mmCIF file of C-alpha atoms and ligand atoms in Angstrom:
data_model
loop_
_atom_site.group_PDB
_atom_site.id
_atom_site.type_symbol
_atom_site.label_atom_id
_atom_site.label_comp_id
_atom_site.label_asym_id
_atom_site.label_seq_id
_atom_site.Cartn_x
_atom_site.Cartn_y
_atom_site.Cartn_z
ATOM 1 C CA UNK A 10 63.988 -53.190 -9.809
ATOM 2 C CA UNK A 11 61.231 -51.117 -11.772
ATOM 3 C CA UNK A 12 62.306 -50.329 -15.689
ATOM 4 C CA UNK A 13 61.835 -46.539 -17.106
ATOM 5 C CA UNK A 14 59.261 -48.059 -18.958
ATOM 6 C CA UNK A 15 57.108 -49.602 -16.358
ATOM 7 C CA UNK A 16 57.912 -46.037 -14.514
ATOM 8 C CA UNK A 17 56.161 -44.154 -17.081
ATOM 9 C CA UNK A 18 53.194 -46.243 -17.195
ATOM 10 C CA UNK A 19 52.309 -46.151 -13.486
ATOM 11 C CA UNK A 20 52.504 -42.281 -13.443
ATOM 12 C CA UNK A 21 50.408 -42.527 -16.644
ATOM 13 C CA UNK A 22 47.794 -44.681 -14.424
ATOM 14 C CA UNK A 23 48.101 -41.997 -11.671
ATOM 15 C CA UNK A 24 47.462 -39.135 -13.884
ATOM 16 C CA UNK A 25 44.194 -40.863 -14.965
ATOM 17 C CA UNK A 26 43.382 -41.639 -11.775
ATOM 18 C CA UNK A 27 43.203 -37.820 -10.676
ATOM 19 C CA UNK A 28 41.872 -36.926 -13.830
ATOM 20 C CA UNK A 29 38.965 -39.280 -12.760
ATOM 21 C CA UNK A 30 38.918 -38.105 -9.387
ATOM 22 C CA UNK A 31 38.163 -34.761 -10.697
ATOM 23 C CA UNK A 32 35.756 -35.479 -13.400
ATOM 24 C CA UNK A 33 34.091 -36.988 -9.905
ATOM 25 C CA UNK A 34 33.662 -34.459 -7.687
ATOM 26 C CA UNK A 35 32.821 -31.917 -10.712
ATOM 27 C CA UNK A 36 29.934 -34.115 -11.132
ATOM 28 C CA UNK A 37 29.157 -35.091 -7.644
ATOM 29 C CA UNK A 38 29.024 -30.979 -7.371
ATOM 30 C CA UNK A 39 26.458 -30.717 -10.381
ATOM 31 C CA UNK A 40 24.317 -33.266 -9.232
ATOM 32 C CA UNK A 41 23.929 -31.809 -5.605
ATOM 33 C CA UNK A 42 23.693 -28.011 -6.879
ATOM 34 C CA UNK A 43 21.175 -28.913 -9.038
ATOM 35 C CA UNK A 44 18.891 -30.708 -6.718
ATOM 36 C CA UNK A 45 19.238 -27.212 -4.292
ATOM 37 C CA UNK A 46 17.919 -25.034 -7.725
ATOM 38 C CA UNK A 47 14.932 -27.468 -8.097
ATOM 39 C CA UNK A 48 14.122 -26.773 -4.113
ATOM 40 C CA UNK A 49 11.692 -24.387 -3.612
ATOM 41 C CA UNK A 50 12.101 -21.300 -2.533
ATOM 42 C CA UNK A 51 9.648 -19.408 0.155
ATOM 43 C CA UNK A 52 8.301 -16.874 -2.098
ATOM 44 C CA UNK A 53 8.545 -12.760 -0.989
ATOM 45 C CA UNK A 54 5.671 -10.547 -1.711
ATOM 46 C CA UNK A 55 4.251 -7.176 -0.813
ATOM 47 C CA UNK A 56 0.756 -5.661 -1.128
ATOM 48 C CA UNK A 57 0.377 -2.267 -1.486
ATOM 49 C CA UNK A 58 -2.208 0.269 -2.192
ATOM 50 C CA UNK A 59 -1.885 2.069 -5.334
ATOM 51 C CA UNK A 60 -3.451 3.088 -8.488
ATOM 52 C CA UNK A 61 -6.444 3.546 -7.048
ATOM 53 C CA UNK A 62 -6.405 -0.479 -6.281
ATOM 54 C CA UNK A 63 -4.647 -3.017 -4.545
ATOM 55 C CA UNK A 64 -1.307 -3.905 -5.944
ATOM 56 C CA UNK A 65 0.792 -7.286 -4.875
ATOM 57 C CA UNK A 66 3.680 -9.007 -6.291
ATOM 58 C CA UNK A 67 4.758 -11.989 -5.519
ATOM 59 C CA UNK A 68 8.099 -13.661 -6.561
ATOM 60 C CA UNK A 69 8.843 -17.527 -6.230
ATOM 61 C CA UNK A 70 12.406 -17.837 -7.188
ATOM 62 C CA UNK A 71 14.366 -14.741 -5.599
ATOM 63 C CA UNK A 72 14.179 -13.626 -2.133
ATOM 64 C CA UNK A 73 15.647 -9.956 -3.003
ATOM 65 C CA UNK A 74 13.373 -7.823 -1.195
ATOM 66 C CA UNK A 75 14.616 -4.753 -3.142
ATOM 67 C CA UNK A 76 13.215 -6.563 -6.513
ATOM 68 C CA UNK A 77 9.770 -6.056 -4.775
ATOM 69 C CA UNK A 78 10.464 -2.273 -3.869
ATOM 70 C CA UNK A 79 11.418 -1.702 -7.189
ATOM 71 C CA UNK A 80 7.993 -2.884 -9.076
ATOM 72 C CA UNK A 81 5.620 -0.465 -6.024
ATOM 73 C CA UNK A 82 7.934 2.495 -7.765
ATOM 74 C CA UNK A 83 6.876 1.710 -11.251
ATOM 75 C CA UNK A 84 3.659 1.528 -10.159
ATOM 76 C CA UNK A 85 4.263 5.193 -8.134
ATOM 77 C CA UNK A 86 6.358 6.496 -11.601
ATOM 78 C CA UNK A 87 2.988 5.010 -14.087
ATOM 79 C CA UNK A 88 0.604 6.826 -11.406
ATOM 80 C CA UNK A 89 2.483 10.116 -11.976
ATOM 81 C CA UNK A 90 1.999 9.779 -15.969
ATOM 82 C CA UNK A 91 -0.952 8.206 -16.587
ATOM 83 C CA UNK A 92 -3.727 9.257 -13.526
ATOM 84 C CA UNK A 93 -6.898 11.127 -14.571
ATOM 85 C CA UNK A 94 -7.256 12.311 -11.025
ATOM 86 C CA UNK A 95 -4.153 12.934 -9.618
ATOM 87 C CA UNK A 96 -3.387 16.663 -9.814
ATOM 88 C CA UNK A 97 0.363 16.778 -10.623
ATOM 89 C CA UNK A 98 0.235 13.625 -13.015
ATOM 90 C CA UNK A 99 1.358 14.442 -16.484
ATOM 91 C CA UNK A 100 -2.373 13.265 -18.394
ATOM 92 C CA UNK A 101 -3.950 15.788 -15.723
ATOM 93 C CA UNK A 102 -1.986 18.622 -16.876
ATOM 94 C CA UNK A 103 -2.420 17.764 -20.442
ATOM 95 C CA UNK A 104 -5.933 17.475 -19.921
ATOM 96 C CA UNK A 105 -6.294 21.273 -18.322
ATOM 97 C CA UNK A 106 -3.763 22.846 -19.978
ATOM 98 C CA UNK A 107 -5.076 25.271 -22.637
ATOM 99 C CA UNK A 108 -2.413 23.900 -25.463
ATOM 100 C CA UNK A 109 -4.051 21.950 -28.283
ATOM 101 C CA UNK A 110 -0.900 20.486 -29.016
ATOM 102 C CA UNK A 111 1.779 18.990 -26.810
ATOM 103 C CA UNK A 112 5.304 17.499 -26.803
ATOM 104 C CA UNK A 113 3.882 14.129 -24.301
ATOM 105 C CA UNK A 114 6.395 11.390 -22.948
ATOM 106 C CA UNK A 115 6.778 8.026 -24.674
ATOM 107 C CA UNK A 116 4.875 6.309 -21.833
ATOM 108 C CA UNK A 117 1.912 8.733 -22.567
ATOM 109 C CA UNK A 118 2.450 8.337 -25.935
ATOM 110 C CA UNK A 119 2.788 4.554 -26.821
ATOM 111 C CA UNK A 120 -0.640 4.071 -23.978
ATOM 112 C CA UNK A 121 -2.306 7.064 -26.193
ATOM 113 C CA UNK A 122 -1.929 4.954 -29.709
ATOM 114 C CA UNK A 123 -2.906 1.417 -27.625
ATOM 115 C CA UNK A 124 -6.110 3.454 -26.679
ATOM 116 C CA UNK A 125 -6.508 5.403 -29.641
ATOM 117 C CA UNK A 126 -6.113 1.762 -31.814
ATOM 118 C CA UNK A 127 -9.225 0.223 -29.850
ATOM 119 C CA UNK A 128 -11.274 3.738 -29.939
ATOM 120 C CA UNK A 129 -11.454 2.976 -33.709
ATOM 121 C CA UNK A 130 -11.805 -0.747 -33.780
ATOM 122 C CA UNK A 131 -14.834 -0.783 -32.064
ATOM 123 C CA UNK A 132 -16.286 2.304 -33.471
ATOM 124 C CA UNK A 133 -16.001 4.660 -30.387
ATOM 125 C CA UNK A 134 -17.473 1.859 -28.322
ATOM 126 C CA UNK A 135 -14.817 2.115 -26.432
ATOM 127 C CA UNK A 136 -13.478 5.573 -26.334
ATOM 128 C CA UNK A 137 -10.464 6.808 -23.955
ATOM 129 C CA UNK A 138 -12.012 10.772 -24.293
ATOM 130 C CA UNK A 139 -14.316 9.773 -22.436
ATOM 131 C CA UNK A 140 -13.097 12.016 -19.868
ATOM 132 C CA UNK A 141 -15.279 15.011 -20.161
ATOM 133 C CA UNK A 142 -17.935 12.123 -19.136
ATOM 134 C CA UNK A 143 -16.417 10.039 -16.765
ATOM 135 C CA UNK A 144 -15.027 13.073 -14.609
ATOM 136 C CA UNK A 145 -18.717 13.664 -14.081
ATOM 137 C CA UNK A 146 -19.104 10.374 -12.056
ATOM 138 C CA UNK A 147 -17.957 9.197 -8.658
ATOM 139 C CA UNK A 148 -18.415 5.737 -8.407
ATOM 140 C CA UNK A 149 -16.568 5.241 -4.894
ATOM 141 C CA UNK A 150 -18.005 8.217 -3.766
ATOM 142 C CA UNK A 151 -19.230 7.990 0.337
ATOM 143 C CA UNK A 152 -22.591 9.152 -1.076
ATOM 144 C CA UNK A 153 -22.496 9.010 -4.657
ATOM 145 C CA UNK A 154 -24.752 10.973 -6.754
ATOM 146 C CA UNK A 155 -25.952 10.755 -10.324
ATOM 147 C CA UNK A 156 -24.971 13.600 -12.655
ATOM 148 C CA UNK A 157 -27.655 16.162 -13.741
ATOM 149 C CA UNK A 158 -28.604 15.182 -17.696
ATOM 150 C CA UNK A 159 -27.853 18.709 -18.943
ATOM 151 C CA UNK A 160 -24.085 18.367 -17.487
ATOM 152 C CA UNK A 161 -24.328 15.071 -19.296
ATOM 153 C CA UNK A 162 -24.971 16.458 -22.494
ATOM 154 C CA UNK A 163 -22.605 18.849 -22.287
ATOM 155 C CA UNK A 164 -19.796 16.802 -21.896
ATOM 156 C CA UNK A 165 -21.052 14.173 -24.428
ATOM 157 C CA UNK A 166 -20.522 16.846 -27.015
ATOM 158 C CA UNK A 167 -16.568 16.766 -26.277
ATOM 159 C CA UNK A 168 -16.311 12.942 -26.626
ATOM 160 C CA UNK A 169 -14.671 11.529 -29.837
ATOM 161 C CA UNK A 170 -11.719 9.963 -30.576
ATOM 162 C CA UNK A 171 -11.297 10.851 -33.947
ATOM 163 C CA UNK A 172 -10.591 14.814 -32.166
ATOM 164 C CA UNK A 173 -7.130 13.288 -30.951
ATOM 165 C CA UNK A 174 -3.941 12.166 -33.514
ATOM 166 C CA UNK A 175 -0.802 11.074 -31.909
ATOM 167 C CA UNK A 176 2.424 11.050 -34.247
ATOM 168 C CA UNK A 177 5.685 10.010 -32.253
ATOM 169 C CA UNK A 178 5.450 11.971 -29.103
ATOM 170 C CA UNK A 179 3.263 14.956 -30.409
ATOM 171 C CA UNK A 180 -0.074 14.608 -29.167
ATOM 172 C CA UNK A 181 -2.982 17.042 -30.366
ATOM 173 C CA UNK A 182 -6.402 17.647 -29.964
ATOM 174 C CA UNK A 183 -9.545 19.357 -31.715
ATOM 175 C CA UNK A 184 -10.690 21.666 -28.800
ATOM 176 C CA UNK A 185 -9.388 22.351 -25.016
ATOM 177 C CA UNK A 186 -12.728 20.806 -23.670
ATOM 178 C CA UNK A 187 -11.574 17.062 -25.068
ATOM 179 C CA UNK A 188 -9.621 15.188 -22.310
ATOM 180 C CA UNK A 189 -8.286 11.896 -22.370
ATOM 181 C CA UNK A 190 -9.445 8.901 -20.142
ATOM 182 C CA UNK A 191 -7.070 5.527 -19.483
ATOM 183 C CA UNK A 192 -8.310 3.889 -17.120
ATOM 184 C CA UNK A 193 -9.263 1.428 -18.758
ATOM 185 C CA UNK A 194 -5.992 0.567 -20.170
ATOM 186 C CA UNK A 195 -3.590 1.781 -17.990
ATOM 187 C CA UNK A 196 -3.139 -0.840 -15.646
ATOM 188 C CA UNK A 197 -2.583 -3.518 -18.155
ATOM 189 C CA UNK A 198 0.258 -1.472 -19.744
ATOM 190 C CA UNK A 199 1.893 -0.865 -16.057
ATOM 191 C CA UNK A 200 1.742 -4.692 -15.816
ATOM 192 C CA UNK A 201 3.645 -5.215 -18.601
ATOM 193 C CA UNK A 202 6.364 -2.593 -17.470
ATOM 194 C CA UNK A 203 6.507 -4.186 -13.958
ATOM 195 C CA UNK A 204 6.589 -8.069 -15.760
ATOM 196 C CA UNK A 205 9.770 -6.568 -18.093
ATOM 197 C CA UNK A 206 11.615 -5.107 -14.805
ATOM 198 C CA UNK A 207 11.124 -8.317 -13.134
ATOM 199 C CA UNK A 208 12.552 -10.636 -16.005
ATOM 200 C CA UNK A 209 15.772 -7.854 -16.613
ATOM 201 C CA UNK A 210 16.180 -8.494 -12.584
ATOM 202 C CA UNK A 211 16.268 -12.288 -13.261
ATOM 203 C CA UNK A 212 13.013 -12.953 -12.057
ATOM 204 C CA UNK A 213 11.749 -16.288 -13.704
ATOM 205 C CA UNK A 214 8.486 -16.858 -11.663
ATOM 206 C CA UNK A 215 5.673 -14.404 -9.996
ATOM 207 C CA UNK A 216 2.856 -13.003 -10.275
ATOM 208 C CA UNK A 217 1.859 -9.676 -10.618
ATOM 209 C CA UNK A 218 -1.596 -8.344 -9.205
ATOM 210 C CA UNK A 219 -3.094 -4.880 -9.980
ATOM 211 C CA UNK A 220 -6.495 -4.953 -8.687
ATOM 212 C CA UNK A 221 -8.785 -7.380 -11.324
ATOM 213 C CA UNK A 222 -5.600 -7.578 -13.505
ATOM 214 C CA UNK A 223 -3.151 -10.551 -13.070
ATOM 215 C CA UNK A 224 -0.140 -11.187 -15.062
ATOM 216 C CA UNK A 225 2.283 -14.382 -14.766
ATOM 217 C CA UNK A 226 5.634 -14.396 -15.104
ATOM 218 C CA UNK A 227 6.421 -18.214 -15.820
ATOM 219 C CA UNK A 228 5.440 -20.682 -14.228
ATOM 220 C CA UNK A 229 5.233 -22.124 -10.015
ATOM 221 C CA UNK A 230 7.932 -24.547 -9.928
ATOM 222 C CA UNK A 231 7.286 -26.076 -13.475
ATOM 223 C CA UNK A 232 3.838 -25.809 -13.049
ATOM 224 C CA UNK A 233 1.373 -23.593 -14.248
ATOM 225 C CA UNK A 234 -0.336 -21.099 -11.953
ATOM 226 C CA UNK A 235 -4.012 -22.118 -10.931
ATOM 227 C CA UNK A 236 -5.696 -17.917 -11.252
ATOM 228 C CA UNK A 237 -9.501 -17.431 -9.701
ATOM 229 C CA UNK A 238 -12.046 -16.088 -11.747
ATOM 230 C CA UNK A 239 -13.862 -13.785 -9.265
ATOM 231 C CA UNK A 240 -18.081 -14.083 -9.264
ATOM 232 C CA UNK A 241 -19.391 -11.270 -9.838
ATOM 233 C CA UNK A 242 -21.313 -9.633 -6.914
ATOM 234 C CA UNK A 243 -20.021 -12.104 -4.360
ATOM 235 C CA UNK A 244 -17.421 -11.295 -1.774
ATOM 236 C CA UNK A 245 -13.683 -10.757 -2.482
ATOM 237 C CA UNK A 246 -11.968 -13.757 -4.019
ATOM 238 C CA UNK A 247 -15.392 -16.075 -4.236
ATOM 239 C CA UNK A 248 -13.703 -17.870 -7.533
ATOM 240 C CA UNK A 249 -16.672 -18.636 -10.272
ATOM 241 C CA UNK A 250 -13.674 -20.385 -11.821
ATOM 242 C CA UNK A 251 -9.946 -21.034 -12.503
ATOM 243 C CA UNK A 252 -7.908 -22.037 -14.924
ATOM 244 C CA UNK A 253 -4.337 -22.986 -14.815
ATOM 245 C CA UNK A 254 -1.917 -20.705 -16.734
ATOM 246 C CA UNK A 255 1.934 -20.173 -17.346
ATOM 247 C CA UNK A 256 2.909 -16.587 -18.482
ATOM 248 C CA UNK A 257 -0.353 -15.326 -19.595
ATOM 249 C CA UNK A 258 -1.979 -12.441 -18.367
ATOM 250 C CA UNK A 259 -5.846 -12.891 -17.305
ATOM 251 C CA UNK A 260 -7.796 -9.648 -16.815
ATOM 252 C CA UNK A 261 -10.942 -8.976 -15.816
ATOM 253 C CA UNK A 262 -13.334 -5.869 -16.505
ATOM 254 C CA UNK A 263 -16.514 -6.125 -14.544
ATOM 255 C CA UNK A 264 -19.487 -3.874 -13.033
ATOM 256 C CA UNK A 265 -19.748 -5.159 -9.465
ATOM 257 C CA UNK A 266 -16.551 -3.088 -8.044
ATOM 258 C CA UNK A 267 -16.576 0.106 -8.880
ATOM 259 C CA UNK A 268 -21.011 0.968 -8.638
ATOM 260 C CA UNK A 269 -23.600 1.801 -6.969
ATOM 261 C CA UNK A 270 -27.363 1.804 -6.624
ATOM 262 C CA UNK A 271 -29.619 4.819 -6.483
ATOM 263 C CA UNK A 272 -33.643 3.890 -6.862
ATOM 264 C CA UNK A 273 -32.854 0.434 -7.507
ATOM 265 C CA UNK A 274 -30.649 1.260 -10.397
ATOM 266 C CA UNK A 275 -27.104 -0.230 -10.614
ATOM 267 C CA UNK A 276 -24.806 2.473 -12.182
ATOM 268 C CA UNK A 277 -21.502 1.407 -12.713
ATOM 269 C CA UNK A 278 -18.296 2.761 -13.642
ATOM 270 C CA UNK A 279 -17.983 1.341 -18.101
ATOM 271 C CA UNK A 280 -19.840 4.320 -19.391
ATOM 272 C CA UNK A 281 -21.217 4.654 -23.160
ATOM 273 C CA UNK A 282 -19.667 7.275 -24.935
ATOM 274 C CA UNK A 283 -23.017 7.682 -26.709
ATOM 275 C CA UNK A 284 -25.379 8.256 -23.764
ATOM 276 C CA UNK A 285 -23.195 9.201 -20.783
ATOM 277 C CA UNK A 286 -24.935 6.841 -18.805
ATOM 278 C CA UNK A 287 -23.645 3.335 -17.805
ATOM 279 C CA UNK A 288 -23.867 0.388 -20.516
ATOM 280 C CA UNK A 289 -26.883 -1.922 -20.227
ATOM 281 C CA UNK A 290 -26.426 -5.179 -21.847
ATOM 282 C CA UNK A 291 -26.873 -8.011 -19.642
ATOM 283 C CA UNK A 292 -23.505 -8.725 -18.732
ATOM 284 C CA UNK A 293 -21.438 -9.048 -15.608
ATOM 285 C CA UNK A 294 -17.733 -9.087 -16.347
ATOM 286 C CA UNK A 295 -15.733 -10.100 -19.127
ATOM 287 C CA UNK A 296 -12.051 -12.041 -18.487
ATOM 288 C CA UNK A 297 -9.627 -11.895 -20.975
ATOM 289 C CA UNK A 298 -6.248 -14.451 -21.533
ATOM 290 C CA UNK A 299 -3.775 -12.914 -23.625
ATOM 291 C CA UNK A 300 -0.003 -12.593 -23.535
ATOM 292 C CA UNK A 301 0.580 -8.782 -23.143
ATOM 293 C CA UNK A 302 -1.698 -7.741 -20.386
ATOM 294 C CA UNK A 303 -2.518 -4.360 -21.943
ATOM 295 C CA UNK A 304 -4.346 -6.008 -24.634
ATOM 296 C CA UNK A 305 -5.961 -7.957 -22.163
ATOM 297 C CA UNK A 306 -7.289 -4.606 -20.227
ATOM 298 C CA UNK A 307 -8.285 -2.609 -23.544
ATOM 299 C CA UNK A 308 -10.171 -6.389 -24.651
ATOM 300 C CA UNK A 309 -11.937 -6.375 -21.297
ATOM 301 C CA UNK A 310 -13.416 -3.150 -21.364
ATOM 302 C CA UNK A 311 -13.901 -3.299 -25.258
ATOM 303 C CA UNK A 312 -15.674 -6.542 -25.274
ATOM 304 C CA UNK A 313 -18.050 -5.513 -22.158
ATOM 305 C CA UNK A 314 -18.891 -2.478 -24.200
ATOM 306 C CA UNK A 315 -19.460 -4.322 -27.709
ATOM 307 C CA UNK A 316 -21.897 -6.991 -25.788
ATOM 308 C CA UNK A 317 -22.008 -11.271 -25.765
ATOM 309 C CA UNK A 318 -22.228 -11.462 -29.263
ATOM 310 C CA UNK A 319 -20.441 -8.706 -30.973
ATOM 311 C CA UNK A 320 -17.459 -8.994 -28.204
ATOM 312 C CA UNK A 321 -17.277 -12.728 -28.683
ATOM 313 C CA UNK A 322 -16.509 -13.015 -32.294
ATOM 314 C CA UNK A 323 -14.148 -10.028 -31.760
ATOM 315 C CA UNK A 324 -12.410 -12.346 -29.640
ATOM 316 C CA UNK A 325 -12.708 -15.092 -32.099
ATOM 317 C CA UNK A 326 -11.112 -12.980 -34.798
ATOM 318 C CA UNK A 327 -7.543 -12.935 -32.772
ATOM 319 C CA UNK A 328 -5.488 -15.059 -32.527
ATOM 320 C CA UNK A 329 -3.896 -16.942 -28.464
ATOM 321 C CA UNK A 330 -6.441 -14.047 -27.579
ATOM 322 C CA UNK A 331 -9.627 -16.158 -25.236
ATOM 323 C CA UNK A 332 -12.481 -14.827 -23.090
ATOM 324 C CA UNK A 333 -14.988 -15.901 -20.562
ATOM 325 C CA UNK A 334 -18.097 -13.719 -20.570
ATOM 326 C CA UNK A 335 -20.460 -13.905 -17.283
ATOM 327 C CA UNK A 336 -24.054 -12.716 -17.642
ATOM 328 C CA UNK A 337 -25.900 -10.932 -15.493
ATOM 329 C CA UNK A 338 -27.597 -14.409 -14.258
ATOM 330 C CA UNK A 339 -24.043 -16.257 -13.664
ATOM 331 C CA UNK A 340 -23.812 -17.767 -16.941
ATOM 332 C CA UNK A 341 -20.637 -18.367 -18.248
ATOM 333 C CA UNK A 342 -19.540 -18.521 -21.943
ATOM 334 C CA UNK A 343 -15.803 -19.290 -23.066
ATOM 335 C CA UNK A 344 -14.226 -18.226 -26.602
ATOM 336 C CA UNK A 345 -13.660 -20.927 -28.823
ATOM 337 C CA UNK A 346 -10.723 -23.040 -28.080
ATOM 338 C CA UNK A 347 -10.688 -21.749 -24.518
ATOM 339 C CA UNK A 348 -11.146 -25.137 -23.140
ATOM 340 C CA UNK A 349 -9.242 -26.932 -25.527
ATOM 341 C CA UNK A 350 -5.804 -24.845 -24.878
ATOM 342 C CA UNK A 351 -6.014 -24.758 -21.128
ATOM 343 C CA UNK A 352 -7.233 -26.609 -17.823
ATOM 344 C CA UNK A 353 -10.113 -24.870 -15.979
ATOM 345 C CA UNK A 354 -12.175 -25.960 -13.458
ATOM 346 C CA UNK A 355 -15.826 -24.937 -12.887
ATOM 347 C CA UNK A 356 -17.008 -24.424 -9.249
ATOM 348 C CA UNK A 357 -20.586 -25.664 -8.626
HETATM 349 P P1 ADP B 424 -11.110 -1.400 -13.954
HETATM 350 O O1 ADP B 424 -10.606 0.020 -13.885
HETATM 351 O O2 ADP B 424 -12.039 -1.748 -12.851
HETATM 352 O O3 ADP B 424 -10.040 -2.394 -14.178
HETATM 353 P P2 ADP B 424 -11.808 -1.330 -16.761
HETATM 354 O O4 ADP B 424 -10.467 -1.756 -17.193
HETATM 355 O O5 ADP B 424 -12.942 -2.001 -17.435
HETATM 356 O O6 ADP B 424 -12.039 -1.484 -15.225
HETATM 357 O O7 ADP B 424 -11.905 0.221 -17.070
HETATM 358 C C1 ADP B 424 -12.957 1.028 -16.638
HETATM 359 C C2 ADP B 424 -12.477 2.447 -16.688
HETATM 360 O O8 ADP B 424 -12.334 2.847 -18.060
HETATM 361 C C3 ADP B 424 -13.424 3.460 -16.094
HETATM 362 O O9 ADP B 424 -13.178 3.630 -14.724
HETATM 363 C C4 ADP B 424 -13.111 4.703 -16.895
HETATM 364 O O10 ADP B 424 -11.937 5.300 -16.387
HETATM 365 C C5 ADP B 424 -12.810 4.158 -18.256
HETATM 366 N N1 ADP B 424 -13.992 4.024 -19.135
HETATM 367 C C6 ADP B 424 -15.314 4.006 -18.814
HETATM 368 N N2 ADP B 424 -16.083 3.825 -19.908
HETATM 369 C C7 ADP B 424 -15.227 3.719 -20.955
HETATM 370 C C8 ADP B 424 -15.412 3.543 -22.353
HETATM 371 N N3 ADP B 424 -16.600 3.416 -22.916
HETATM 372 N N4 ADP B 424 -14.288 3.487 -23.125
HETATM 373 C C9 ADP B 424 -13.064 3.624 -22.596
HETATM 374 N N5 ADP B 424 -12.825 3.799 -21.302
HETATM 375 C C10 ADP B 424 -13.895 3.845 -20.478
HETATM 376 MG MG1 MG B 425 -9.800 -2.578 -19.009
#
C-alpha cells in the first residue's frame, strides 16, 4: 500500500520529469534552428542598366526577389531627380527653367548642400555648376568631338559655386545661365538610399554595385567581403588590388571609362572648372573607403581634382576616411593607416 505522502512525491518526480522533457526539446529545437541560420543561403541578385551605368545588387541572406525589385526603383525614382540629361528629371527642369529661385525636393536638396559643402572645401576644385561646361562634352559619344574654345569660354563664365545658396528646400541661383552638375556625387548618395531600404527590409548582407561605386552591407557569412580594385586602362574587372571590407563603401573615380582620344590626346570626363578642359595631373583613378558612400563619391572626384599631394593629406585630415591613388604609370599610394586597418592584397 502507497502512503499520501509517498503519493505526492512521485507526482512531484513526474512533474520534474516533464518539466525536463520540455526544457529538452526547447533546446534540442535551438540548437538545430540555429545551425539552419548559420547555413548559407544561395544569394539573389539582378543587374540592370541604369544611371547611365551598370547597376547590381546582390543579397546573401534573403531570397525575396521583390527586395531586389525594390532597390532598381530607387535607382529609377534617384534617376528622375537627380539626371543632368534626362529631359523630364527634376535637376533638368531646374536647370532650364527661367526661375532664379525654386521650391526643390529634399532629395535635390540634401545632394545640393553635400555638393555645395565640397565646392567650397576645395576651393571650386571641385565644382557641381559645372554644368554649363560639362554639357559641352560627350564623352561616350559614337564619334566624340572636342568643343570649340570660344563655346568653352562662354560657359566657363557661368561656373561658380558661390552663385548657388541652398536654405531648407529653397534653392537659388545668381543668373539663369548657371546649372547644376551631380554626377559626381549622385551615385554615392543613391547608394546610401538603396543600403537604408535594404537594412529597413531586413537585409543584413549584400552588396550594392553602381558602376565604379560599391557599397557593403555587412559582412559574407561573418566574413568580410574581398572588393577588386579595377587597373586602370585594362579590361573590365582586371583587379590592381583588393582589400577585404565589412560595411564600408569603396568608390572609385577614374579617367579610363568615360574618354577618349583625339590627336593622341586623352580627354576625359573630370573637367577643371578653371579651364574647361580635362584635368592633367598625372593620375589615373583615385579609390576611396569610407562609411557613407556619398562621401566616398564627392572624395573621389575631389581628391582626383586636388592632385597626389594636395588630395592625400585631405584624406589624411579625416578621420575612418582612406584612399589609394594610382598614377598614370600604375603606381599605387595608400593613405596612412590604410594598411594597418584592413587586409589588402597586391596583384603582381
Ligand atoms: P563617375 O561618374 O565615373 O563615377 P565621378 O564620380 O568622378 O565619376 O564624377 C565625374 C562626373 O562629375 C562627370 O561626369 C561630371 O558629371 C562631373 N564633373 C566633372 N568635372 C567635375 C568637377 N570638377 N567638379 C564636380 N563635378 C565634376
Ligand atoms: Mg565621384
Amino acid at each position: 500500500m502507497i502512503r499520501t505522502s509517498q503519493k505526492r512525491k512521485i507526482s512531484s518526480y513526474g512533474i520534474y520529469f516533464v518539466i525536463l522533457f520540455v526544457i529538452l526539446v526547447i533546446f534540442g529545437y535551438y540548437i538545430i534552428s540555429s545551425k539552419n541560420s548559420y547555413e548559407p543561403k544561395a544569394p539573389i541578385t539582378d543587374t540592370q542598366f541604369a544611371l547611365n551605368t551598370v547597376v547590381s545588387v546582390t543579397i546573401y541572406d534573403s531570397t525575396d526577389t521583390s527586395i531586389l525589385n525594390g532597390a532598381f526603383e530607387l535607382c529609377n525614382k534617384y534617376e528622375k531627380i537627380f539626371s543632368r540629361t534626362l529631359e523630364s528629371s527634376e535637376l533638368y527642369k531646374l536647370n532650364h527653367s527661367s526661375q532664379l529661385t525654386s521650391e526643390v525636393s529634399a532629395d535635390l536638396a540634401s545632394l545640393v548642400k553635400t555638393g555645395l559643402e565640397y565646392s567650397k572645401s576645395s576651393k571650386g576644385a571641385f565644382d557641381i555648376s559645372i554644368a554649363p561646361v560639362s554639357q559641352l562634352w560627350d564623352f561616350t559619344a559614337e564619334d566624340p568631338v572636342v568643343p570649340v574654345q570660344t563655346k568653352i569660354k562662354a560657359a566657363l563664365s557661368h561656373v561658380g559655386y558661390q552663385n548657388f545658396t541652398i536654405n531648407g528646400t529653397t534653392l537659388s541661383r545668381e543668373s539663369k545661365e548657371e546649372q547644376l552638375d551631380l554626377g559626381a556625387i549622385a551615385k554615392g548618395y543613391i547608394a546610401d538610399r538603396i543600403k537604408e531600404y535594404l537594412l529597413n527590409q531586413g537585409v543584413k548582407s549584400a552588396v550594392i554595385s553602381l558602376g565604379g561605386n560599391i557599397l557593403c552591407v555587412g559582412n559574407k557569412n561573418g566574413e568580410p567581403f574581398n572588393i577588386g580594385i579595377q587597373a586602370p586602362f585594362k579590361e573590365h574587372n582586371k583587379t590592381l588590388a583588393s582589400i577585404k571590407v565589412s560595411d564600408k563603401s569603396i568608390v572609385t573615380s577614374g579617367i579610363y571609362e568615360r574618354c577618349f582620344t583625339k590627336d593622341g590626346i586623352l580627354y576625359h570626363h573630370i573637367l577643371n572648372p578653371k579651364t574647361g578642359y580635362p584635368y592633367e595631373n598625372d593620375l589615373s583613378s583615385v579609390t576611396i573607403i569610407s562609411d557613407k558612400s556619398v562621401n566616398g563619391d564627392a572624395l573621389s572626384t575631389t581628391c582626383f581634382v586636388l592632385g597626389l599631394e594636395k588630395g592625400m593629406s585631405y584624406i589624411d585630415s579625416i578621420d575612418d576616411t582612406y584612399a589609394i591613388f594610382v598614377n598614370s604609370e600604375g603606381k599605387i599610394y595608400y593613405s596612412e593607416g590604410l594598411e594597418q586597418e584592413f587586409s589588402m592584397k597586391k596583384n603582381s
